[in-house]
Coordinates of C-alpha atoms in Angstrom, one line a residue:
M1 CA 62.3 88.4 -45.1
K2 CA 66.0 87.6 -44.9
Q3 CA 66.7 91.3 -44.2
N4 CA 64.2 91.2 -41.3
Y5 CA 65.8 88.1 -39.8
V6 CA 69.2 89.7 -40.0
L7 CA 67.9 92.9 -38.3
L8 CA 66.2 90.8 -35.6
T9 CA 69.4 88.9 -34.9
L10 CA 71.4 92.2 -34.6
L11 CA 68.7 93.6 -32.3
L12 CA 68.8 90.5 -30.1
T13 CA 72.5 90.4 -30.0
A14 CA 72.6 94.1 -29.0
H15 CA 70.2 93.3 -26.2
C16 CA 72.4 90.5 -24.9
V17 CA 75.5 92.7 -25.0
T18 CA 74.1 95.9 -23.6
S19 CA 71.3 94.7 -21.4
Q20 CA 73.4 95.3 -18.3
K21 CA 74.1 98.9 -19.3
K22 CA 70.8 99.9 -20.8
V23 CA 68.1 101.2 -18.5
F24 CA 64.9 99.3 -19.2
K25 CA 61.8 100.5 -17.4
I26 CA 58.7 98.4 -16.9
P27 CA 55.6 100.2 -18.1
D28 CA 53.3 101.2 -15.2
S29 CA 50.4 99.1 -16.6
L30 CA 52.5 95.9 -16.4
E31 CA 54.5 96.7 -13.2
N32 CA 52.4 94.6 -10.9
K33 CA 51.6 91.8 -13.4
S34 CA 52.6 88.2 -12.3
Y35 CA 55.3 86.1 -13.9
V36 CA 52.6 83.7 -15.1
Y37 CA 50.8 86.5 -16.9
L38 CA 54.0 87.8 -18.5
E39 CA 55.0 84.3 -19.6
D40 CA 51.6 83.5 -21.0
R41 CA 51.7 86.7 -23.0
S42 CA 55.1 85.9 -24.5
Y43 CA 54.0 82.4 -25.4
S44 CA 50.8 83.7 -27.1
L45 CA 53.0 85.9 -29.3
T46 CA 55.6 83.4 -30.4
K47 CA 54.9 84.1 -34.1
D48 CA 55.8 87.8 -33.5
T49 CA 59.2 87.6 -31.9
A50 CA 59.6 91.4 -31.3
K51 CA 56.3 91.5 -29.4
A52 CA 57.1 88.3 -27.5
F53 CA 60.5 89.8 -26.5
F54 CA 58.7 92.9 -25.1
Y55 CA 57.1 90.7 -22.4
I56 CA 60.2 88.5 -21.9
N57 CA 62.3 91.7 -21.2
I58 CA 59.8 92.8 -18.6
Y59 CA 59.9 89.3 -17.1
I60 CA 63.7 89.4 -16.9
K61 CA 63.7 93.0 -15.5
K62 CA 61.1 92.1 -12.9
A63 CA 63.1 89.1 -11.8
K64 CA 66.3 91.2 -11.6
N65 CA 64.6 93.9 -9.5
E66 CA 63.3 91.3 -7.1
E67 CA 66.5 89.3 -7.1
N68 CA 64.3 86.3 -7.9
W69 CA 67.0 84.1 -9.4
K70 CA 64.8 81.1 -10.2
E71 CA 62.4 83.3 -12.2
L72 CA 65.4 85.0 -13.8
V73 CA 66.6 81.6 -15.0
N74 CA 63.2 81.0 -16.4
G75 CA 63.2 84.4 -18.2
Y76 CA 66.5 83.7 -19.8
Q77 CA 65.3 80.3 -20.9
N78 CA 62.2 81.9 -22.6
A79 CA 64.6 84.3 -24.3
L80 CA 66.8 81.4 -25.4
H81 CA 63.8 79.6 -27.0
Q82 CA 62.7 82.8 -28.9
S83 CA 66.2 83.6 -30.2
P84 CA 68.1 82.6 -33.3
N85 CA 70.4 79.7 -32.8
N86 CA 73.6 81.8 -33.2
I87 CA 72.9 83.8 -30.0
R88 CA 71.3 81.2 -27.8
L89 CA 74.6 80.4 -26.0
Q90 CA 74.6 83.9 -24.5
Y91 CA 71.2 83.3 -22.9
A92 CA 72.4 79.8 -21.7
D93 CA 75.4 81.4 -20.0
S94 CA 73.0 84.0 -18.4
M95 CA 70.9 81.1 -17.1
I96 CA 73.9 79.5 -15.5
Y97 CA 74.9 82.8 -13.9
A98 CA 71.4 83.3 -12.4
A99 CA 71.1 79.6 -11.3
K100 CA 74.4 79.8 -9.4
K101 CA 73.2 82.9 -7.6
R102 CA 70.3 80.8 -6.4
K103 CA 72.6 78.0 -5.3
D104 CA 70.1 75.4 -6.3
A105 CA 71.7 72.2 -7.7
A106 CA 68.7 71.2 -9.8
L107 CA 68.5 74.8 -11.3
I108 CA 72.2 74.9 -12.1
G109 CA 72.1 71.4 -13.6
S110 CA 69.1 72.4 -15.7
A111 CA 70.9 75.5 -17.0
Y112 CA 74.0 73.5 -18.0
L113 CA 71.7 71.0 -19.7
S114 CA 70.1 73.8 -21.7
K115 CA 73.6 74.9 -22.8
G116 CA 74.4 71.4 -23.8
I117 CA 71.3 71.2 -25.9
V118 CA 72.2 74.4 -27.7
F119 CA 75.7 72.9 -28.5
Y120 CA 74.0 69.7 -29.7
S121 CA 71.7 71.7 -32.0
Q122 CA 74.9 73.3 -33.5
K123 CA 76.4 69.8 -34.0
K124 CA 79.2 70.6 -31.5
L125 CA 79.0 67.3 -29.8
S126 CA 82.1 67.4 -27.6
N127 CA 80.9 70.7 -26.1
A128 CA 77.4 69.3 -25.7
L129 CA 78.8 66.2 -23.9
D130 CA 81.0 68.4 -21.6
N131 CA 77.9 70.4 -20.5
Y132 CA 75.8 67.3 -20.1
I133 CA 78.4 65.8 -17.7
I134 CA 78.5 69.1 -15.7
A135 CA 74.7 69.1 -15.6
N136 CA 74.7 65.5 -14.4
N137 CA 77.1 66.3 -11.6
Y138 CA 74.6 68.8 -10.2
I139 CA 71.4 67.0 -11.0
A140 CA 72.7 63.7 -9.5
K141 CA 72.7 65.5 -6.1
T142 CA 68.9 66.0 -6.3
N143 CA 65.8 63.8 -6.3
D144 CA 64.5 65.3 -9.5
A145 CA 63.8 62.2 -11.5
Y146 CA 62.6 64.1 -14.6
L147 CA 65.8 66.1 -14.8
I148 CA 68.0 63.1 -14.1
H149 CA 66.4 61.2 -17.0
K150 CA 66.5 64.3 -19.3
V151 CA 70.2 64.4 -18.8
K152 CA 70.5 60.6 -19.5
Y153 CA 68.4 61.0 -22.7
N154 CA 70.6 63.8 -24.1
M155 CA 73.8 62.0 -23.1
G156 CA 72.4 58.9 -24.9
Q157 CA 71.9 60.9 -28.1
V158 CA 75.5 62.1 -28.0
K159 CA 76.8 58.6 -27.2
Y160 CA 74.9 57.2 -30.1
Y161 CA 76.3 59.8 -32.5
L162 CA 79.8 59.2 -31.2
G163 CA 79.5 55.4 -31.8
F164 CA 79.4 54.3 -28.1
Y165 CA 76.3 52.2 -28.7
D166 CA 76.3 50.0 -25.6
E167 CA 76.6 53.0 -23.4
A168 CA 73.8 54.7 -25.2
I169 CA 71.6 51.6 -24.9
S170 CA 72.1 51.5 -21.2
L171 CA 71.1 55.2 -20.8
L172 CA 68.1 55.0 -23.2
T173 CA 66.8 51.8 -21.6
E174 CA 66.5 53.6 -18.3
C175 CA 64.8 56.5 -20.1
V176 CA 62.2 54.2 -21.7
A177 CA 61.4 52.7 -18.4
Y178 CA 61.0 56.1 -16.6
Y179 CA 59.1 58.0 -19.3
K180 CA 56.7 55.2 -20.2
N181 CA 54.3 56.3 -17.4
E182 CA 55.4 59.9 -17.3
N183 CA 55.5 61.7 -20.6
P184 CA 54.5 60.2 -24.1
R185 CA 56.9 62.2 -26.3
P186 CA 60.1 61.6 -24.4
Y187 CA 59.1 57.9 -24.0
L188 CA 58.6 57.5 -27.8
N189 CA 61.8 59.5 -28.5
S190 CA 63.7 57.2 -26.2
L191 CA 62.2 54.1 -27.9
H192 CA 63.1 55.4 -31.3
S193 CA 66.7 56.1 -30.3
L194 CA 67.0 52.7 -28.6
G195 CA 65.9 51.0 -31.9
L196 CA 68.6 53.0 -33.8
C197 CA 71.2 51.7 -31.3
Y198 CA 70.1 48.1 -31.7
N199 CA 70.5 48.4 -35.4
K200 CA 74.1 49.8 -35.0
I201 CA 75.2 46.9 -32.9
G202 CA 73.7 44.4 -35.4
N203 CA 70.7 43.3 -33.3
Y204 CA 68.3 43.7 -36.1
G205 CA 65.6 41.5 -34.5
L206 CA 65.5 43.7 -31.4
C207 CA 65.5 46.8 -33.6
T208 CA 62.4 45.5 -35.5
E209 CA 60.7 44.6 -32.2
T210 CA 61.4 48.1 -30.8
N211 CA 60.0 49.8 -33.9
K212 CA 56.8 47.7 -33.7
I213 CA 56.3 48.7 -30.1
G214 CA 57.0 52.3 -31.0
I215 CA 54.3 52.3 -33.8
S216 CA 51.8 50.6 -31.5
E217 CA 52.5 52.9 -28.6
S218 CA 52.3 56.0 -30.9
K219 CA 48.7 55.0 -31.7
R220 CA 47.9 54.2 -28.1
L221 CA 49.2 57.5 -26.8
K222 CA 47.8 59.4 -29.8
T223 CA 51.2 60.8 -30.6
L224 CA 51.1 59.9 -34.3
E225 CA 53.8 62.4 -35.3
M226 CA 56.4 59.8 -34.1
T227 CA 55.0 57.0 -36.4
P228 CA 56.9 57.9 -39.5
Y229 CA 60.2 57.9 -37.5
F230 CA 59.7 54.3 -36.4
I231 CA 58.8 53.4 -40.0
H232 CA 62.0 55.2 -41.2
S233 CA 64.1 53.3 -38.6
D234 CA 62.5 50.0 -39.6
G235 CA 63.2 50.7 -43.3
I236 CA 66.9 51.3 -42.5
N237 CA 66.9 48.1 -40.5
E238 CA 65.4 46.2 -43.5
Y239 CA 68.4 47.4 -45.6
F240 CA 70.8 45.8 -43.2
M241 CA 68.7 42.6 -43.3
K242 CA 69.2 42.8 -47.1
N243 CA 65.5 43.3 -47.8
Y244 CA 66.2 46.1 -50.2
D245 CA 62.8 46.4 -51.9
V246 CA 61.1 46.5 -48.5
A247 CA 63.6 49.1 -47.2
I248 CA 62.9 51.4 -50.2
K249 CA 59.2 51.1 -49.7
K250 CA 59.2 51.8 -46.0
I251 CA 61.7 54.7 -46.1
E252 CA 60.0 56.4 -49.0
S253 CA 56.6 56.2 -47.2
S254 CA 58.2 57.7 -44.0
L255 CA 59.8 60.6 -45.8
I256 CA 56.5 62.1 -46.9
E257 CA 55.7 63.3 -43.4
I258 CA 59.3 63.8 -42.3
N259 CA 59.8 66.1 -45.3
Q260 CA 56.8 68.1 -44.3
K261 CA 58.4 68.6 -40.9
K262 CA 61.5 70.0 -42.6
D263 CA 63.6 67.5 -40.8
Y264 CA 66.4 67.6 -43.3
A265 CA 68.7 65.4 -41.2
N266 CA 66.4 62.4 -41.3
V267 CA 65.5 63.1 -44.9
A268 CA 69.2 62.9 -45.8
V269 CA 69.7 59.7 -43.9
G270 CA 66.6 58.2 -45.6
N271 CA 67.8 59.2 -49.0
F272 CA 71.2 57.6 -48.2
Y273 CA 69.7 54.2 -47.5
I274 CA 67.2 54.3 -50.4
G275 CA 70.2 55.0 -52.6
K276 CA 72.3 52.2 -51.0
S277 CA 69.3 49.8 -51.5
F278 CA 69.1 50.7 -55.2
W279 CA 72.9 50.3 -55.4
Q280 CA 72.6 46.7 -54.0
L281 CA 69.9 46.0 -56.5
E282 CA 72.3 47.0 -59.2
K283 CA 70.2 50.0 -60.2
S284 CA 73.1 52.5 -59.9
D285 CA 71.5 55.3 -61.9
K286 CA 68.6 55.4 -59.5
A287 CA 71.0 55.1 -56.5
V288 CA 73.0 58.1 -57.7
S289 CA 69.9 60.4 -57.8
Y290 CA 69.4 59.7 -54.1
F291 CA 73.1 60.1 -53.3
K292 CA 73.0 63.5 -54.9
K293 CA 70.1 64.5 -52.7
V294 CA 72.3 63.7 -49.7
D295 CA 75.0 65.9 -51.1
R296 CA 72.5 68.7 -51.8
T297 CA 71.5 68.6 -48.1
F298 CA 75.1 69.0 -47.2
Q299 CA 75.5 72.0 -49.6
D300 CA 72.3 73.7 -48.5
K301 CA 72.2 72.9 -44.8
G302 CA 75.8 71.9 -43.9
Y303 CA 74.5 68.6 -42.5
I304 CA 76.8 65.6 -42.6
R305 CA 77.7 62.8 -40.3
P306 CA 80.4 60.1 -40.6
D307 CA 78.4 57.3 -42.1
L308 CA 77.1 59.6 -44.9
L309 CA 80.6 60.1 -46.2
E310 CA 80.1 56.8 -48.0
V311 CA 77.9 58.7 -50.4
Y312 CA 81.0 60.3 -51.9
Q313 CA 82.9 57.0 -52.2
L314 CA 79.9 55.6 -54.2
L315 CA 79.5 58.7 -56.4
I316 CA 83.3 58.7 -57.2
A317 CA 83.0 55.0 -58.0
Y318 CA 80.0 55.6 -60.2
Y319 CA 81.6 58.3 -62.2
K320 CA 84.8 56.3 -62.6
T321 CA 82.7 53.7 -64.6
K322 CA 81.5 56.6 -66.7
D323 CA 85.0 57.9 -67.3
N324 CA 83.9 61.3 -66.0
L325 CA 87.0 62.7 -64.4
K326 CA 85.4 66.1 -63.9
A327 CA 82.5 64.7 -61.7
Q328 CA 85.0 62.6 -59.8
L329 CA 87.0 65.7 -58.9
F330 CA 83.8 67.5 -57.9
Y331 CA 82.9 64.8 -55.4
I332 CA 86.4 64.6 -54.1
D333 CA 86.1 68.3 -53.3
Q334 CA 82.8 67.6 -51.6
L335 CA 84.4 64.8 -49.6
L336 CA 87.1 67.2 -48.4
A337 CA 84.5 69.8 -47.5
A338 CA 82.5 67.3 -45.6
V339 CA 85.5 66.1 -43.6
K340 CA 86.4 69.7 -42.8
T341 CA 82.9 70.4 -41.6
L342 CA 83.0 67.4 -39.2
K343 CA 86.4 68.6 -37.9
E344 CA 85.1 72.1 -37.3
T345 CA 81.8 71.0 -35.6
N346 CA 83.3 68.2 -33.5
K347 CA 87.0 67.7 -33.1
Y348 CA 86.4 64.9 -30.6
L349 CA 84.6 62.8 -33.1
I350 CA 87.2 63.3 -35.8
G351 CA 90.0 62.4 -33.3
K352 CA 88.2 59.4 -32.1
V353 CA 86.9 57.9 -35.4
H354 CA 88.9 59.5 -38.3
K355 CA 92.5 59.2 -37.2
E356 CA 93.2 57.4 -40.5
Y357 CA 91.4 60.0 -42.6
D358 CA 94.4 61.7 -44.1
T359 CA 93.0 64.9 -45.8
K360 CA 96.5 66.0 -47.0
V361 CA 96.8 62.8 -49.0
I362 CA 93.4 63.3 -50.6
V363 CA 94.2 66.9 -51.5
T364 CA 97.5 65.9 -53.0
E365 CA 95.9 63.2 -55.2
K366 CA 93.1 65.6 -56.2
D367 CA 95.7 68.1 -57.4
K368 CA 97.3 65.4 -59.5
M369 CA 93.9 64.6 -61.0
K370 CA 93.4 68.3 -61.9
A371 CA 96.7 68.3 -63.7
E372 CA 95.7 65.3 -65.7
L373 CA 92.3 66.8 -66.6
L374 CA 94.1 69.9 -68.0
S375 CA 96.4 67.7 -70.1
Q376 CA 93.6 65.3 -71.1
K377 CA 95.5 62.4 -69.6
Y378 CA 94.1 59.9 -67.1
N379 CA 96.0 57.6 -64.8
D380 CA 94.1 54.9 -63.0
T381 CA 96.8 54.6 -60.4
I382 CA 96.0 58.0 -59.0
F383 CA 92.4 57.3 -58.7
I384 CA 93.0 53.9 -57.1
S385 CA 95.3 55.5 -54.5
I386 CA 92.5 58.0 -53.6
I387 CA 90.0 55.2 -53.2
V388 CA 92.5 53.2 -51.0
V389 CA 92.9 56.2 -48.7
F390 CA 89.1 56.7 -48.7
F391 CA 88.5 53.0 -47.8
A392 CA 91.0 53.2 -45.0
G393 CA 89.0 56.0 -43.5
L394 CA 85.7 54.1 -43.9
L395 CA 87.2 50.9 -42.5
F396 CA 88.6 52.6 -39.4
M397 CA 85.1 54.0 -38.7
T398 CA 83.8 50.4 -38.1
Y399 CA 87.0 48.6 -37.2
R400 CA 87.0 49.3 -33.4
H401 CA 83.3 48.5 -33.0
F402 CA 83.5 45.1 -34.8
K403 CA 86.8 44.2 -33.2
N404 CA 85.4 44.7 -29.7
R405 CA 82.3 42.7 -30.5
A406 CA 84.3 39.9 -31.9
V407 CA 86.4 39.8 -28.8
Y408 CA 83.3 39.9 -26.6
K409 CA 81.7 37.1 -28.6
Q410 CA 84.8 34.9 -28.2
K411 CA 84.8 35.6 -24.4
F412 CA 81.0 34.8 -24.3
N413 CA 81.5 31.4 -26.0
E414 CA 84.5 30.6 -23.7
L415 CA 82.4 31.5 -20.7
M416 CA 79.6 29.2 -21.7
V417 CA 82.0 26.3 -22.2
Q418 CA 83.6 27.1 -18.8
I419 CA 80.2 27.1 -17.1
K420 CA 79.3 23.7 -18.6
D421 CA 82.6 22.3 -17.5
E422 CA 82.2 23.6 -14.0
N423 CA 78.7 22.1 -13.8
R424 CA 80.0 18.7 -14.8
N425 CA 82.8 18.9 -12.3
K426 CA 80.7 20.0 -9.3
T427 CA 81.0 16.7 -7.6
K428 CA 84.8 16.7 -7.7
L429 CA 86.7 17.5 -4.6
K430 CA 87.7 21.1 -4.4
N431 CA 90.2 21.1 -1.5
D432 CA 92.7 18.5 -2.7
K433 CA 95.6 21.0 -2.5
S434 CA 98.6 20.6 -0.2
E435 CA 98.1 21.9 3.3
I436 CA 99.4 25.3 4.4
L437 CA 102.4 24.5 6.6
D438 CA 102.2 27.4 9.0
I439 CA 98.4 27.0 9.9
N440 CA 97.0 24.1 11.9
A441 CA 95.2 21.6 9.8
D442 CA 92.1 21.6 12.0
T443 CA 92.0 25.4 11.7
V444 CA 92.2 25.1 7.9
N445 CA 89.5 22.5 7.7
N446 CA 87.2 24.5 10.0
V447 CA 87.6 27.6 7.8
L448 CA 87.1 25.7 4.6
K449 CA 83.9 24.2 6.0
Q450 CA 82.6 27.6 6.9
L451 CA 83.6 29.0 3.5
D452 CA 81.6 26.2 1.9
K453 CA 78.6 27.0 4.1
F454 CA 79.1 30.7 3.3
E455 CA 78.9 30.0 -0.4
R456 CA 76.0 27.5 -0.2
E457 CA 73.9 30.0 1.9
K458 CA 74.8 32.8 -0.6
K459 CA 75.9 35.1 2.2
F460 CA 78.3 36.7 -0.2
L461 CA 75.3 38.6 -1.6
E462 CA 75.4 40.9 1.5
K463 CA 76.7 44.4 0.9
D464 CA 80.0 45.6 2.4
I465 CA 81.5 42.2 3.3
T466 CA 85.0 42.7 4.5
L467 CA 87.9 40.4 5.5
V468 CA 87.6 41.6 9.1
K469 CA 83.9 40.9 9.3
L470 CA 84.1 37.5 7.8
A471 CA 87.1 36.4 9.9
A472 CA 85.1 37.5 13.0
A473 CA 82.1 35.5 11.9
F474 CA 84.3 32.4 11.4
N475 CA 86.1 32.9 14.8
S476 CA 89.3 33.1 12.9
N477 CA 91.7 36.0 12.2
N478 CA 92.3 38.1 9.2
K479 CA 95.7 36.7 8.3
Y480 CA 94.6 33.0 8.4
L481 CA 91.4 33.6 6.4
S482 CA 93.3 35.6 3.8
K483 CA 96.0 32.9 3.4
I484 CA 93.4 30.1 3.2
I485 CA 91.3 31.9 0.5
A486 CA 94.5 32.8 -1.4
H487 CA 95.7 29.1 -1.2
Y488 CA 92.5 27.2 -1.9
K489 CA 90.5 29.7 -3.9
E490 CA 93.5 31.1 -5.7
K491 CA 92.1 34.6 -5.3
G492 CA 92.5 37.7 -3.1
F493 CA 89.6 38.3 -0.8
V494 CA 87.9 41.0 -2.9
E495 CA 88.3 39.1 -6.1
Y496 CA 86.9 36.0 -4.4
I497 CA 83.8 37.8 -3.1
N498 CA 83.3 39.6 -6.5
A499 CA 83.7 36.3 -8.4
L500 CA 81.0 34.6 -6.2
K501 CA 78.6 37.6 -6.8
I502 CA 79.2 37.6 -10.6
D503 CA 78.9 33.8 -10.9
Y504 CA 75.6 34.0 -9.0
L505 CA 74.3 36.7 -11.3
I506 CA 75.4 34.9 -14.5
N507 CA 73.5 31.8 -13.3
L508 CA 70.4 34.0 -12.5
L509 CA 70.5 35.7 -15.9
Q510 CA 70.6 32.4 -17.6
E511 CA 67.7 31.0 -15.7
D512 CA 65.4 34.0 -15.3
K513 CA 64.6 36.0 -18.4
R514 CA 62.9 38.7 -16.4
I515 CA 66.2 39.6 -14.8
R516 CA 67.7 40.3 -18.3
N517 CA 65.6 43.5 -18.5
Y518 CA 67.1 44.9 -15.3
T519 CA 69.3 48.0 -15.5
N520 CA 72.9 47.8 -14.3
K521 CA 71.9 49.5 -11.1
A522 CA 69.2 46.9 -10.4
L523 CA 71.6 44.1 -11.3
A524 CA 74.2 45.6 -8.9
E525 CA 71.6 45.6 -6.1
E526 CA 70.6 42.0 -6.9
A527 CA 74.2 40.8 -6.6
G528 CA 74.9 42.9 -3.5
F529 CA 77.4 45.4 -4.9
S530 CA 77.7 48.7 -3.1
S531 CA 77.7 50.7 -6.4
T532 CA 76.8 50.3 -10.1
Q533 CA 80.4 51.1 -11.1
R534 CA 81.9 48.4 -8.9
F535 CA 79.5 45.9 -10.3
A536 CA 80.3 46.9 -13.9
N537 CA 84.0 46.7 -13.3
A538 CA 83.7 43.4 -11.6
F539 CA 81.6 41.9 -14.4
L540 CA 84.0 43.1 -17.0
T541 CA 87.0 41.7 -15.1
K542 CA 85.4 38.3 -14.5
T543 CA 83.9 37.8 -18.0
G544 CA 85.9 40.0 -20.3
M545 CA 82.7 41.7 -21.7
P546 CA 80.2 44.4 -20.6
T547 CA 77.0 43.3 -19.0
S548 CA 74.9 44.6 -21.9
F549 CA 76.7 42.4 -24.4
F550 CA 76.3 39.3 -22.2
I551 CA 72.6 39.9 -21.8
E552 CA 72.3 40.7 -25.5
Q553 CA 73.8 37.3 -26.4
L554 CA 71.5 35.5 -23.9
K555 CA 68.5 37.2 -25.6
K556 CA 69.7 36.0 -28.9
G557 CA 69.5 32.5 -27.6
N558 CA 73.2 31.7 -27.9
T559 CA 73.3 29.7 -24.6

């Protein structure tokens, strides 16, 4: 079987490399067959790759002869799906070439999206993200809602893996809203990923709620293959809520079906958290058996991700208690191999998260331990130094995330106090400052009255307000209005308008729970911002935190 697979790979590779040179003739009996017929035939033969490729090649040849670039893209995509993972990039590049010949933004974007998905399947996340961004640049120019949200979903997956959870939540929330009435499987996939993100930011209640919705919706939509994944996610969430027995029970029940699907990645993650649950219950022998399963997946499949590196820390700690220096050395080697794999598959992730992971130090200390093993001497200092280095790497993985959240939480609390103080002081005079010497007092008072009316009537919610337009509305001039706002409001004009919009939106979010479910785009519209990016920047400048964090705290009931 393995020999057949190797032969097939070589044949397909040869096809990709020489297809331009080799003359391929469509059989007479198939020359006038439609694209639909050829595609149906290839799909019906998916279990026989060689026969399926016979029809795919005819499909591609027909499209080339007719210079039908759209169908050529589709033909290369069919070839990509039928090919081994190691040559799919060649077909993805061919898709991009044909799509560019068609000069269709949606088609080009879709081709780059396919290439990004291939990179993602190879765990090359930085390459995947680069191609998703290019795809988004093309697809954003279209009205193809399905493609737009497909890009958002895939970018959300990468953002989650890279640890940008707030950004992933924003993207996935939009996907859930769109796919709910469009397509069951992407809808449930988006819900599942959203729950994972909520767990990562510590919102365990919302994670539980999302998983319950996912299980219920899987039944309603008769897409039960997603149910074990929601149970799996909920089991991991129970671990973080310190319900270790419940976590073990849920994850173990979910792994029965997930194992049958040969989804080794989620099996490894499940084994990791079952092991950690037993570890917390002080059943270290049971825990180690699950940690070894995670390592076995790494050895057999090459699958590893940053959080799973903790397996090696715990295995090393376990064998230290057993005075088994040989086992400690083995798992230090495994740790080094795992870090190397992460570096090879995703340099961006390592650069972003593992700057403190000094592999050279670990190698040096490992060599020292080998020398001690040969001489039958053991020095605790060497082992401790390795553990310190290891802990430094693990701590750095979570440091930035929790530091940012701590800062945001402080900003949120300060903002709540500030709002209460402002509400108490509403009756106090605002315009008790000294007069502006070079502007007539009557003019100043007139402008201040109009500004007060402008604020009361919430005219600042209008889009594209400019200093020129407002000065004209007040029968004043730009210079006077700018000076008066700077003097009495202590802000530049743009900052003044943005502050009014953000204050209005903060008040609305506090009073209307429905608004809390809006996307950033909808919130920007509500507050009269001309773009989502301007709104996000203004909110961060005014409050010191992203919108998603502010809403999250409101939902937790911290007001």
